[in-house]
């Protein structure tokens, strides 16, 4: 029998009805053996997430402010879930213990982690699975850094005789037993770690959307879902601002070459998005996988005759920006010209002194600064070694009347990045999308 690890996000476990959906998804496939839940999320847009309320309780307790009212909201959510599911777990006893510990000054990480802990206990009973506390198997070192080697070893040992288990997401523990959480949204990381530890065939990440979309739906009307994408393509899209899984949250499975399937708890039949190891064919030649972009860049453009033969020019330029504590995003070059594309949040307050240093040290013939630039990445394995892709892309932009200010294509040919004026950003994304998608 294969092994699937399934992580369920907060909205998938926001109330008893959602728990029931999770139950039927898990029980529909006997390979779904290790389940990683988040804490209850929002039931509707104005609702509160349990994790946020737990942080609030801790903050109040720390300031000596009563937190009973906030804690009651948390308690009621869990009590309602347990009652509606008809479970026997004595949730009130667990809640009373947690409340006492919050009042007793337990750490912020401990308090925040209880949302997942309680959801884990509830889900384990509902599914008839073992409950394995993440504190036992997700290991951090004394300095609070995640210890992958130790965790892999502990997971293998602890889960060897445990055929089916629920393991709460978001936290683990240090060698002294102190609870430590990952960054917000960290249940994704726990799911990936468990998938790697048990050598899963697939890591299912259940959310409330049917996978990633090819473009931002606020810009493109009803964009198509991405069916398959490689880790590498995903990274390029995420880097350029697409709202997809964060790099940190997938490194354990990426390293192990385990595919991730993004699925929708509210529409389990939809295929979702399958993230596969690099090198696996994902797309037909001539197609793109997705488009993403970001605003708020500044371009510094330098010109100098015979720049190309001036030894050390590029190095000096880069050491100037390094000396200002700045990193650049892209650096397209011409024969006698070089551009640096820098994100505005890096540049804040430093532009004038950088320009001064460049003028002084490099003596360029011209130096121009172009603010208000936006960068758009068109990503896809199907673009590589396919003639006509660039013509199609730039043809569409030309037809839409968009002036492309900068072009950058990596040697991998899976990503063409263009720079446009901020005001052309949305229009450019739509033009590219409709050039490639019928
Ligand atoms: N409950 C945690 C948070 O809200 C972790 C997670 O949902 O993944 O950040």
Short mmCIF file of C-alpha atoms and ligand atoms in Angstrom, two decimals:
data_model
loop_
_atom_site.label_atom_id
_atom_site.label_comp_id
_atom_site.label_asym_id
_atom_site.label_seq_id
_atom_site.Cartn_x
_atom_site.Cartn_y
_atom_site.Cartn_z
CA UNK A 1 0.00 0.00 0.00
CA UNK A 2 1.30 3.46 -0.88
CA UNK A 3 1.50 6.35 1.55
CA UNK A 4 -0.21 9.70 1.15
CA UNK A 5 0.31 12.50 3.63
CA UNK A 6 -2.62 14.92 3.66
CA UNK A 7 -2.44 18.37 5.22
CA UNK A 8 -5.72 20.21 5.77
CA UNK A 9 -5.68 23.99 6.08
CA UNK A 10 -7.67 26.15 8.49
CA UNK A 11 -10.73 26.69 6.33
CA UNK A 12 -10.92 22.92 5.73
CA UNK A 13 -11.37 22.49 9.49
CA UNK A 14 -13.24 25.65 10.40
CA UNK A 15 -16.39 23.94 11.73
CA UNK A 16 -18.03 20.54 12.18
CA UNK A 17 -19.34 20.50 8.61
CA UNK A 18 -15.81 20.96 7.28
CA UNK A 19 -14.51 18.22 9.61
CA UNK A 20 -17.08 15.89 8.07
CA UNK A 21 -15.82 16.70 4.58
CA UNK A 22 -12.26 15.98 5.72
CA UNK A 23 -13.41 12.71 7.25
CA UNK A 24 -14.96 11.51 4.02
CA UNK A 25 -11.94 12.61 1.96
CA UNK A 26 -9.51 10.76 4.24
CA UNK A 27 -11.59 7.62 4.54
CA UNK A 28 -12.19 7.47 0.78
CA UNK A 29 -8.56 6.48 0.18
CA UNK A 30 -6.82 4.02 2.48
CA UNK A 31 -3.45 5.38 1.39
CA UNK A 32 -4.20 8.67 3.22
CA UNK A 33 -2.42 7.47 6.31
CA UNK A 34 -0.81 10.52 7.89
CA UNK A 35 -2.96 13.58 8.37
CA UNK A 36 -1.69 17.03 9.35
CA UNK A 37 -4.33 19.56 10.45
CA UNK A 38 -4.12 23.34 10.88
CA UNK A 39 -6.13 25.16 13.55
CA UNK A 40 -9.73 26.18 12.74
CA UNK A 41 -9.65 29.06 10.27
CA UNK A 42 -12.29 31.51 9.14
CA UNK A 43 -15.83 30.27 8.41
CA UNK A 44 -16.61 33.48 6.54
CA UNK A 45 -14.63 36.59 5.63
CA UNK A 46 -15.33 38.50 8.86
CA UNK A 47 -14.65 35.50 11.11
CA UNK A 48 -11.56 35.09 13.30
CA UNK A 49 -8.85 32.48 13.07
CA UNK A 50 -8.25 30.50 16.24
CA UNK A 51 -4.48 31.04 15.98
CA UNK A 52 -4.97 34.82 15.93
CA UNK A 53 -7.19 34.59 19.02
CA UNK A 54 -4.59 32.48 20.82
CA UNK A 55 -1.90 35.06 20.09
CA UNK A 56 -4.27 37.68 21.47
CA UNK A 57 -4.84 35.69 24.69
CA UNK A 58 -1.10 35.42 25.18
CA UNK A 59 -0.58 39.15 24.57
CA UNK A 60 -3.32 40.02 27.08
CA UNK A 61 -1.98 37.62 29.69
CA UNK A 62 1.49 39.07 29.29
CA UNK A 63 0.18 42.58 29.91
CA UNK A 64 -1.86 41.40 32.86
CA UNK A 65 -5.11 42.18 30.98
CA UNK A 66 -7.99 39.66 31.45
CA UNK A 67 -8.33 37.37 28.46
CA UNK A 68 -11.44 35.39 29.49
CA UNK A 69 -13.65 36.87 26.81
CA UNK A 70 -11.28 36.01 23.99
CA UNK A 71 -10.66 32.57 25.42
CA UNK A 72 -14.41 31.95 25.58
CA UNK A 73 -14.67 32.51 21.83
CA UNK A 74 -11.97 29.87 21.33
CA UNK A 75 -13.61 27.43 23.76
CA UNK A 76 -17.02 27.82 22.17
CA UNK A 77 -15.67 27.07 18.70
CA UNK A 78 -14.07 23.81 19.87
CA UNK A 79 -16.99 22.76 22.07
CA UNK A 80 -19.39 23.33 19.18
CA UNK A 81 -17.25 21.27 16.81
CA UNK A 82 -16.93 18.36 19.26
CA UNK A 83 -20.65 18.39 20.14
CA UNK A 84 -21.80 18.56 16.55
CA UNK A 85 -19.50 15.71 15.62
CA UNK A 86 -20.81 13.68 18.58
CA UNK A 87 -17.32 12.87 19.88
CA UNK A 88 -16.46 11.75 23.40
CA UNK A 89 -13.21 13.70 23.85
CA UNK A 90 -13.30 15.81 27.03
CA UNK A 91 -12.42 19.01 25.20
CA UNK A 92 -13.38 21.23 28.16
CA UNK A 93 -10.68 19.61 30.29
CA UNK A 94 -8.06 20.31 27.63
CA UNK A 95 -9.30 23.88 27.29
CA UNK A 96 -9.19 24.46 31.05
CA UNK A 97 -5.61 23.20 31.16
CA UNK A 98 -4.57 25.50 28.29
CA UNK A 99 -6.26 28.49 29.89
CA UNK A 100 -4.41 27.87 33.11
CA UNK A 101 -1.11 27.65 31.28
CA UNK A 102 -1.76 30.91 29.40
CA UNK A 103 -2.47 32.61 32.72
CA UNK A 104 0.64 30.96 34.15
CA UNK A 105 2.87 32.67 31.60
CA UNK A 106 3.52 29.88 29.10
CA UNK A 107 5.40 31.00 26.00
CA UNK A 108 3.81 32.63 22.96
CA UNK A 109 4.78 29.66 20.79
CA UNK A 110 3.21 27.22 23.21
CA UNK A 111 -0.05 29.17 23.30
CA UNK A 112 -0.21 29.64 19.51
CA UNK A 113 0.39 25.93 18.91
CA UNK A 114 -2.65 24.83 20.89
CA UNK A 115 -5.00 25.51 17.99
CA UNK A 116 -3.40 22.74 15.96
CA UNK A 117 -2.97 20.53 19.03
CA UNK A 118 -6.69 20.53 19.84
CA UNK A 119 -7.68 20.10 16.20
CA UNK A 120 -5.32 17.12 16.02
CA UNK A 121 -6.96 15.45 19.02
CA UNK A 122 -10.44 16.00 17.60
CA UNK A 123 -9.57 14.80 14.12
CA UNK A 124 -7.78 11.70 15.44
CA UNK A 125 -10.91 10.63 17.28
CA UNK A 126 -13.15 11.40 14.32
CA UNK A 127 -11.00 9.33 11.97
CA UNK A 128 -10.14 6.58 14.43
CA UNK A 129 -6.43 7.32 13.84
CA UNK A 130 -3.63 7.51 16.44
CA UNK A 131 -2.74 10.95 17.72
CA UNK A 132 0.99 11.69 17.55
CA UNK A 133 1.98 15.00 19.12
CA UNK A 134 4.18 17.07 16.79
CA UNK A 135 6.28 17.95 19.85
CA UNK A 136 7.50 14.35 19.82
CA UNK A 137 8.59 14.18 16.20
CA UNK A 138 9.29 17.67 14.82
CA UNK A 139 12.66 18.66 16.27
CA UNK A 140 14.31 22.05 16.64
CA UNK A 141 17.81 22.48 18.06
CA UNK A 142 18.75 24.55 21.14
CA UNK A 143 19.04 27.66 18.99
CA UNK A 144 15.52 27.17 17.65
CA UNK A 145 16.60 26.06 14.16
CA UNK A 146 14.66 23.20 12.61
CA UNK A 147 16.73 20.00 12.80
CA UNK A 148 15.91 18.05 9.68
CA UNK A 149 18.23 15.10 10.22
CA UNK A 150 17.02 14.39 13.72
CA UNK A 151 13.40 14.89 12.69
CA UNK A 152 13.71 12.43 9.79
CA UNK A 153 15.17 9.85 12.14
CA UNK A 154 12.57 10.37 14.87
CA UNK A 155 9.68 10.28 12.39
CA UNK A 156 10.90 7.04 10.85
CA UNK A 157 11.19 5.41 14.26
CA UNK A 158 8.01 6.80 15.81
CA UNK A 159 5.75 6.15 12.84
CA UNK A 160 7.21 2.77 11.88
CA UNK A 161 4.58 0.85 13.84
CA UNK A 162 1.93 3.47 13.52
CA UNK A 163 -0.02 2.76 10.39
CA UNK A 164 -2.34 5.75 10.58
CA UNK A 165 -1.90 8.93 12.56
CA UNK A 166 -2.94 12.53 12.94
CA UNK A 167 -0.03 14.90 13.60
CA UNK A 168 -0.84 18.54 14.37
CA UNK A 169 0.79 21.11 12.09
CA UNK A 170 2.71 24.31 12.84
CA UNK A 171 4.95 23.29 15.77
CA UNK A 172 7.57 21.01 17.22
CA UNK A 173 9.85 21.18 20.22
CA UNK A 174 13.39 22.00 21.26
CA UNK A 175 15.62 19.46 23.05
CA UNK A 176 14.48 20.84 26.43
CA UNK A 177 10.86 20.17 25.48
CA UNK A 178 9.90 23.83 24.87
CA UNK A 179 7.30 24.15 22.13
CA UNK A 180 8.38 26.07 19.06
CA UNK A 181 6.26 27.09 16.09
CA UNK A 182 7.20 27.63 12.47
CA UNK A 183 6.35 30.94 10.83
CA UNK A 184 2.67 31.70 10.23
CA UNK A 185 1.04 29.25 7.87
CA UNK A 186 3.59 26.70 9.06
CA UNK A 187 1.33 23.64 8.92
CA UNK A 188 2.33 23.42 5.26
CA UNK A 189 5.89 22.87 6.46
CA UNK A 190 4.88 20.17 8.94
CA UNK A 191 2.99 18.33 6.21
CA UNK A 192 6.03 18.44 3.93
CA UNK A 193 8.35 17.26 6.72
CA UNK A 194 6.09 14.33 7.59
CA UNK A 195 5.74 13.41 3.90
CA UNK A 196 9.48 13.33 3.58
CA UNK A 197 10.01 11.47 6.86
CA UNK A 198 7.63 8.63 5.98
CA UNK A 199 8.78 8.54 2.34
CA UNK A 200 5.30 9.40 1.05
CA UNK A 201 4.38 8.81 -2.58
CA UNK A 202 2.55 12.11 -2.59
CA UNK A 203 1.95 15.08 -0.31
CA UNK A 204 -1.63 16.33 -0.57
CA UNK A 205 -2.19 19.89 0.52
CA UNK A 206 -5.94 20.44 0.98
CA UNK A 207 -7.14 24.04 0.93
CA UNK A 208 -10.20 25.97 -0.23
CA UNK A 209 -9.13 26.49 -3.85
CA UNK A 210 -8.81 23.97 -6.67
CA UNK A 211 -5.09 24.55 -7.17
CA UNK A 212 -3.11 27.48 -8.45
CA UNK A 213 -4.35 29.73 -11.20
CA UNK A 214 -2.37 30.74 -14.28
CA UNK A 215 -2.68 34.41 -13.38
CA UNK A 216 -4.01 36.61 -10.61
CA UNK A 217 -7.84 36.45 -10.81
CA UNK A 218 -8.02 40.10 -9.75
CA UNK A 219 -6.31 40.95 -13.05
CA UNK A 220 -7.39 38.23 -15.47
CA UNK A 221 -11.03 37.29 -15.55
CA UNK A 222 -11.50 33.65 -14.61
CA UNK A 223 -7.97 32.37 -15.27
CA UNK A 224 -7.45 28.68 -15.90
CA UNK A 225 -6.02 26.46 -13.17
CA UNK A 226 -2.47 25.16 -13.50
CA UNK A 227 -2.74 21.40 -13.80
CA UNK A 228 0.93 20.48 -13.57
CA UNK A 229 3.94 22.55 -12.63
CA UNK A 230 7.53 21.74 -11.71
CA UNK A 231 9.12 22.91 -8.47
CA UNK A 232 11.35 25.15 -10.51
CA UNK A 233 8.49 26.85 -12.35
CA UNK A 234 6.69 27.26 -9.06
CA UNK A 235 9.69 28.97 -7.55
CA UNK A 236 9.91 31.40 -10.45
CA UNK A 237 6.23 32.29 -10.13
CA UNK A 238 6.37 32.58 -6.34
CA UNK A 239 9.42 34.80 -6.55
CA UNK A 240 7.58 37.11 -8.91
CA UNK A 241 4.71 37.46 -6.52
CA UNK A 242 2.26 34.68 -7.40
CA UNK A 243 0.20 33.62 -4.43
CA UNK A 244 1.44 30.04 -4.30
CA UNK A 245 3.16 27.89 -1.70
CA UNK A 246 6.10 29.51 -0.04
CA UNK A 247 9.54 28.08 -0.80
CA UNK A 248 10.19 27.31 2.89
CA UNK A 249 7.08 25.23 3.08
CA UNK A 250 8.05 22.85 0.32
CA UNK A 251 11.79 22.36 0.68
CA UNK A 252 11.51 18.99 2.50
CA UNK A 253 9.45 17.39 -0.25
CA UNK A 254 11.24 19.15 -3.09
CA UNK A 255 14.55 17.74 -1.90
CA UNK A 256 13.04 14.28 -1.69
CA UNK A 257 11.40 14.54 -5.11
CA UNK A 258 7.90 13.94 -3.68
CA UNK A 259 5.08 15.49 -5.73
CA UNK A 260 2.58 17.83 -4.07
CA UNK A 261 -1.07 17.87 -5.01
CA UNK A 262 -2.96 21.04 -4.12
CA UNK A 263 -6.59 20.02 -3.62
CA UNK A 264 -9.87 21.62 -2.64
CA UNK A 265 -11.72 20.25 0.40
CA UNK A 266 -14.93 21.83 -0.91
CA UNK A 267 -14.52 20.24 -4.35
CA UNK A 268 -12.54 17.03 -3.82
CA UNK A 269 -13.23 15.74 -7.34
CA UNK A 270 -11.37 18.65 -8.97
CA UNK A 271 -7.87 17.59 -10.02
CA UNK A 272 -6.16 20.59 -8.43
CA UNK A 273 -2.53 21.40 -9.18
CA UNK A 274 0.18 18.76 -9.23
CA UNK A 275 3.68 20.01 -8.40
CA UNK A 276 6.26 17.60 -9.77
CA UNK A 277 10.06 17.30 -9.60
CA UNK A 278 12.10 19.28 -12.10
CA UNK A 279 12.65 17.47 -15.34
CA UNK A 280 9.20 15.87 -15.43
CA UNK A 281 7.29 16.95 -18.55
CA UNK A 282 4.56 19.34 -17.50
CA UNK A 283 3.46 21.14 -20.59
CA UNK A 284 2.95 20.91 -24.31
CA UNK A 285 5.51 22.82 -26.42
CA UNK A 286 4.36 26.34 -27.14
CA UNK A 287 2.32 26.74 -23.96
CA UNK A 288 2.96 28.74 -20.82
CA UNK A 289 2.42 27.60 -17.23
CA UNK A 290 1.69 30.88 -15.51
CA UNK A 291 2.21 34.64 -15.33
CA UNK A 292 3.12 36.63 -12.26
CA UNK A 293 4.46 40.06 -11.59
CA UNK A 294 5.33 42.70 -9.08
CA UNK A 295 5.20 46.46 -9.00
CA UNK A 296 7.46 48.97 -7.30
CA UNK A 297 10.83 48.62 -8.94
CA UNK A 298 13.37 51.23 -9.95
CA UNK A 299 15.80 50.78 -12.81
CA UNK A 300 19.21 52.43 -12.73
CA UNK A 301 20.63 52.50 -16.26
CA UNK A 302 24.26 53.29 -17.02
CA UNK A 303 25.92 53.98 -20.33
CA UNK A 304 29.61 54.18 -21.01
CA UNK A 305 31.45 53.79 -24.28
CA UNK A 306 33.69 50.72 -24.28
CA UNK A 307 32.17 49.58 -20.99
CA UNK A 308 32.46 46.02 -22.16
CA UNK A 309 36.23 46.12 -22.29
CA UNK A 310 36.68 48.02 -19.02
CA UNK A 311 37.96 45.44 -16.60
CA UNK A 312 36.04 45.22 -13.34
CA UNK A 313 33.18 47.60 -14.33
CA UNK A 314 30.41 45.19 -13.34
CA UNK A 315 32.16 44.16 -10.17
CA UNK A 316 32.62 47.77 -9.07
CA UNK A 317 28.98 48.55 -9.79
CA UNK A 318 27.81 45.59 -7.75
CA UNK A 319 30.14 46.42 -4.88
CA UNK A 320 28.67 49.91 -4.74
CA UNK A 321 25.16 48.61 -4.25
CA UNK A 322 26.43 45.95 -1.88
CA UNK A 323 28.12 48.62 0.22
CA UNK A 324 24.68 50.23 0.60
CA UNK A 325 23.26 46.91 1.82
CA UNK A 326 21.17 46.45 -1.30
CA UNK A 327 20.62 43.41 -3.49
CA UNK A 328 19.39 43.66 -7.06
CA UNK A 329 16.69 41.62 -8.81
CA UNK A 330 17.90 41.66 -12.42
CA UNK A 331 20.83 43.02 -14.36
CA UNK A 332 20.25 43.16 -18.12
CA UNK A 333 23.25 44.34 -20.11
CA UNK A 334 23.91 45.74 -23.57
CA UNK A 335 27.19 46.45 -25.37
CA UNK A 336 27.86 49.77 -23.68
CA UNK A 337 25.03 49.76 -21.18
CA UNK A 338 24.03 48.01 -18.02
CA UNK A 339 20.84 48.22 -15.97
CA UNK A 340 20.14 47.33 -12.40
CA UNK A 341 16.58 46.52 -11.44
CA UNK A 342 16.07 47.12 -7.74
CA UNK A 343 13.00 46.69 -5.60
CA UNK A 344 11.84 50.03 -4.11
CA UNK A 345 11.68 48.76 -0.54
CA UNK A 346 15.44 48.11 -0.73
CA UNK A 347 16.19 51.48 -2.17
CA UNK A 348 14.35 53.64 0.32
CA UNK A 349 16.31 56.81 1.08
CA UNK A 350 19.49 55.47 -0.50
CA UNK A 351 19.08 56.32 -4.18
CA UNK A 352 20.88 59.69 -4.17
CA UNK A 353 23.98 58.44 -2.43
CA UNK A 354 24.15 55.38 -4.69
CA UNK A 355 24.01 57.61 -7.78
CA UNK A 356 26.75 59.80 -6.31
CA UNK A 357 28.98 56.79 -5.68
CA UNK A 358 28.38 55.43 -9.19
CA UNK A 359 29.22 58.78 -10.80
CA UNK A 360 32.30 59.16 -8.69
CA UNK A 361 33.70 55.64 -9.01
CA UNK A 362 32.59 54.57 -12.49
CA UNK A 363 32.35 57.84 -14.38
CA UNK A 364 29.58 56.72 -16.74
CA UNK A 365 28.70 58.79 -19.84
CA UNK A 366 25.07 58.76 -18.74
CA UNK A 367 23.10 57.53 -15.78
CA UNK A 368 19.31 57.42 -15.82
CA UNK A 369 16.86 56.43 -13.15
CA UNK A 370 13.46 55.03 -14.12
CA UNK A 371 11.07 54.76 -11.17
CA UNK A 372 7.59 53.19 -11.27
CA UNK A 373 8.56 50.05 -13.09
CA UNK A 374 6.74 46.75 -12.85
CA UNK A 375 8.22 43.37 -13.67
CA UNK A 376 6.23 40.56 -15.23
CA UNK A 377 7.43 36.97 -15.53
CA UNK A 378 5.94 34.59 -18.05
CA UNK A 379 6.95 31.13 -16.94
CA UNK A 380 6.69 27.71 -18.55
CA UNK A 381 8.72 24.68 -19.45
CA UNK A 382 6.72 24.54 -22.67
CA UNK A 383 8.41 27.78 -23.74
CA UNK A 384 11.90 26.35 -23.89
CA UNK A 385 13.32 25.46 -27.27
CA UNK A 386 10.06 26.44 -28.93
CA UNK A 387 10.39 28.93 -31.79
CA UNK A 388 7.89 31.75 -31.96
CA UNK A 389 7.22 32.16 -28.24
CA UNK A 390 8.92 35.52 -27.94
CA UNK A 391 7.23 36.75 -31.13
CA UNK A 392 3.84 35.82 -29.74
CA UNK A 393 4.51 37.47 -26.41
CA UNK A 394 5.94 40.71 -27.74
CA UNK A 395 3.43 40.79 -30.59
CA UNK A 396 0.60 40.71 -28.05
CA UNK A 397 2.19 43.47 -25.99
CA UNK A 398 2.73 45.58 -29.10
CA UNK A 399 -0.87 45.16 -30.16
CA UNK A 400 -2.02 46.25 -26.72
CA UNK A 401 0.09 49.39 -27.12
CA UNK A 402 2.45 48.53 -24.28
CA UNK A 403 5.96 49.84 -24.31
CA UNK A 404 8.33 47.13 -23.07
CA UNK A 405 11.08 48.90 -21.18
CA UNK A 406 13.27 45.95 -20.38
CA UNK A 407 13.66 42.30 -21.37
CA UNK A 408 15.42 39.57 -19.46
CA UNK A 409 15.43 35.91 -20.35
CA UNK A 410 17.40 33.41 -18.33
CA UNK A 411 19.39 30.76 -20.16
CA UNK A 412 16.94 28.11 -18.96
CA UNK A 413 14.38 29.58 -21.37
CA UNK A 414 11.56 28.82 -18.96
CA UNK A 415 11.07 32.42 -17.92
CA UNK A 416 10.82 35.65 -19.90
CA UNK A 417 10.82 38.71 -17.68
CA UNK A 418 9.77 42.09 -18.97
CA UNK A 419 9.76 45.50 -17.38
CA UNK A 420 6.86 47.87 -18.09
CA UNK A 421 5.57 51.13 -16.64
CA UNK A 422 3.51 50.49 -13.52
CA UNK A 423 0.40 51.88 -15.20
CA UNK A 424 0.70 49.21 -17.94
CA UNK A 425 1.07 46.33 -15.48
CA UNK A 426 -2.45 44.86 -15.51
CA UNK A 427 -2.95 45.49 -19.22
CA UNK A 428 0.33 43.71 -20.02
CA UNK A 429 -0.56 40.64 -17.95
CA UNK A 430 -3.94 40.37 -19.65
CA UNK A 431 -2.34 40.74 -23.10
CA UNK A 432 0.16 37.95 -22.42
CA UNK A 433 -2.46 35.68 -20.89
CA UNK A 434 -4.85 35.97 -23.81
CA UNK A 435 -2.03 35.49 -26.33
CA UNK A 436 -1.34 32.04 -24.95
CA UNK A 437 -4.66 30.85 -23.56
CA UNK A 438 -7.72 30.26 -25.69
N1 LIG B 1 -2.55 28.09 12.36
C1 LIG B 1 -1.29 28.62 11.96
C2 LIG B 1 -1.49 30.01 11.37
O1 LIG B 1 -2.58 30.52 11.34
C3 LIG B 1 -0.54 27.71 11.03
C4 LIG B 1 -1.28 27.29 9.80
O2 LIG B 1 -2.48 27.50 9.65
O3 LIG B 1 -0.65 26.72 8.92
O4 LIG B 1 -0.53 30.61 10.94
#
